[in-house]
Structure formats: C-alpha cells, structure tokens
Short mmCIF file of C-alpha atoms in Angstrom, two decimals:
data_model
loop_
_atom_site.label_atom_id
_atom_site.label_comp_id
_atom_site.label_asym_id
_atom_site.label_seq_id
_atom_site.Cartn_x
_atom_site.Cartn_y
_atom_site.Cartn_z
CA LEU N 1 -16.74 70.50 25.61
CA ALA N 2 -14.88 68.50 23.02
CA LYS N 3 -16.74 70.45 20.35
CA THR N 4 -16.15 73.95 21.66
CA SER N 5 -14.51 74.98 18.38
CA GLN N 6 -17.99 75.64 16.97
CA VAL N 7 -18.64 78.15 19.76
CA VAL N 8 -15.17 79.66 19.76
CA THR N 9 -15.41 80.82 16.15
CA THR N 10 -18.47 82.99 16.83
CA TRP N 11 -17.78 84.55 20.23
CA THR N 12 -14.97 86.54 21.88
CA ASP N 13 -14.85 86.62 25.66
CA PHE N 14 -14.23 84.40 28.66
CA ALA N 15 -16.89 81.87 29.64
CA TRP N 16 -17.33 79.79 32.76
CA ILE N 17 -17.50 76.11 31.79
CA GLY N 18 -18.73 74.58 35.06
CA LEU N 19 -15.41 73.11 36.19
CA HIS N 20 -14.19 74.01 39.66
CA GLN N 21 -12.45 72.78 42.79
CA ALA N 22 -15.60 72.28 44.84
CA ASN N 23 -13.93 71.21 48.08
CA TRP N 24 -10.92 73.50 48.10
CA PRO N 25 -8.85 73.84 50.29
CA GLU N 26 -9.61 70.36 51.66
CA SER N 27 -9.17 68.90 48.16
CA ASP N 28 -7.64 70.20 44.94
CA VAL N 29 -9.70 67.82 42.76
CA TRP N 30 -11.42 69.42 39.74
CA THR N 31 -15.16 68.69 39.56
CA TRP N 32 -17.84 69.36 36.92
CA THR N 33 -21.02 70.92 38.31
CA ASP N 34 -23.14 68.13 36.77
CA GLY N 35 -21.02 65.33 38.24
CA THR N 36 -19.54 64.25 34.90
CA PRO N 37 -16.10 62.65 35.41
CA TYR N 38 -13.16 65.02 34.86
CA ASP N 39 -11.57 63.01 32.07
CA TYR N 40 -11.06 65.66 29.37
CA LYS N 41 -8.58 68.51 29.68
CA ALA N 42 -7.93 71.50 27.42
CA TRP N 43 -5.68 73.74 29.51
CA SER N 44 -3.65 76.58 28.02
CA PRO N 45 0.10 75.99 28.44
CA GLY N 46 1.14 76.63 32.05
CA GLU N 47 -2.42 76.30 33.35
CA PRO N 48 -3.83 75.65 35.86
CA ASN N 49 -1.38 77.84 37.76
CA ASP N 50 -3.54 78.82 40.76
CA TYR N 51 -2.16 82.36 40.62
CA GLU N 52 -1.99 83.80 44.14
CA GLN N 53 -3.52 80.50 45.39
CA ASP N 54 -6.96 81.92 44.61
CA GLN N 55 -8.00 80.38 41.27
CA HIS N 56 -10.38 77.46 41.69
CA CYS N 57 -12.81 77.84 38.77
CA VAL N 58 -12.19 77.36 35.04
CA GLN N 59 -13.01 79.62 32.12
CA LEU N 60 -12.76 79.04 28.40
CA TYR N 61 -10.56 81.74 26.92
CA ASN N 62 -11.36 83.26 23.53
CA ALA N 63 -10.06 86.82 23.27
CA PRO N 64 -9.44 88.24 19.78
CA ALA N 65 -5.69 88.59 20.31
CA PRO N 66 -3.08 86.86 22.47
CA SER N 67 -3.12 88.26 26.00
CA SER N 68 -0.21 89.14 28.22
CA TRP N 69 -0.92 85.87 30.06
CA ASP N 70 -0.06 83.74 26.99
CA LEU N 71 -3.47 82.07 26.99
CA VAL N 72 -4.48 80.15 23.87
CA PRO N 73 -7.92 80.89 22.36
CA GLY N 74 -10.22 77.89 22.81
CA LYS N 75 -8.24 76.59 25.80
CA TRP N 76 -8.89 76.70 29.55
CA ASP N 77 -7.64 79.06 32.24
CA ASP N 78 -8.16 78.84 36.00
CA TYR N 79 -9.52 82.01 37.59
CA GLN N 80 -11.06 83.35 40.78
CA CYS N 81 -14.52 81.92 41.41
CA ASN N 82 -15.82 85.24 42.71
CA SER N 83 -15.08 86.97 39.38
CA THR N 84 -18.01 88.34 37.41
CA MET N 85 -18.48 86.42 34.16
CA LYS N 86 -20.59 87.62 31.24
CA SER N 87 -20.76 84.23 29.55
CA LEU N 88 -21.09 80.56 30.34
CA LEU N 89 -21.22 77.34 28.38
CA CYS N 90 -23.80 74.65 29.03
CA LYS N 91 -23.80 71.01 28.07
CA ARG N 92 -26.71 69.64 26.09
CA SER N 93 -27.58 66.20 24.82
CA THR N 94 -26.75 65.26 21.27
CA LEU N 95 -29.68 65.73 18.94
CA THR N 96 -30.75 62.63 17.06
CA ALA N 97 -32.24 62.68 13.61
CA PRO N 98 -35.86 61.52 13.37
CA THR N 99 -36.48 58.06 11.95
CA VAL N 100 -38.39 58.11 8.69
CA LYS N 101 -40.04 54.99 7.30
CA CYS N 102 -40.89 54.77 3.63
#
C-alpha cells in the first residue's frame, strides 16, 4: 500500500484495504488479511477513532472533496466492518523485467 498514490489519482471512492481488528473485542490489534505484519500506517489525522466503538475495519479514503469528517484523500479511515463497500484494493507481487541476453 505504500504506492497507493497511483491508484488514488484515477479513482474516487472508499475502498477496503484488508486491514481489520480480527479478534475484537478480545484484542484491538490491527491485522492484514494475508498475515503481513502491520508495520505501515497511513491514517488520516484523528484516525482510527473507533466512532461509537463499532469501527474495526479500514478503508482508503479518496473522495473528490474534503468531507465533513476531515479525512485526507489517500489516507486511511476506520469504519464499520458490516458496511457495504463498492471497491477494494488487493496486493500483488512486484513485476520483474525479463532478462535479455545479447
């Protein structure tokens, strides 16, 4: 997700990014669905705020204008996991250039 700026410039919506609190309420630890360590953060200011103690999934925010929630386009927001999302982001391996011998 370090390179989400390429996606953000071409799309306007919210997208689930696969980060969630899998064992809530027993644990408030954030977990990636693929098991990747949670060692990169891109939260909007004031997030995660767990509004109404019911926000345990993370979405990438990219609306065309600032919202009333003061979210920053290209940054993360926690939200309710039972919300309907129209978009999601998936991780893929880096493509390597083919080796050419002359």
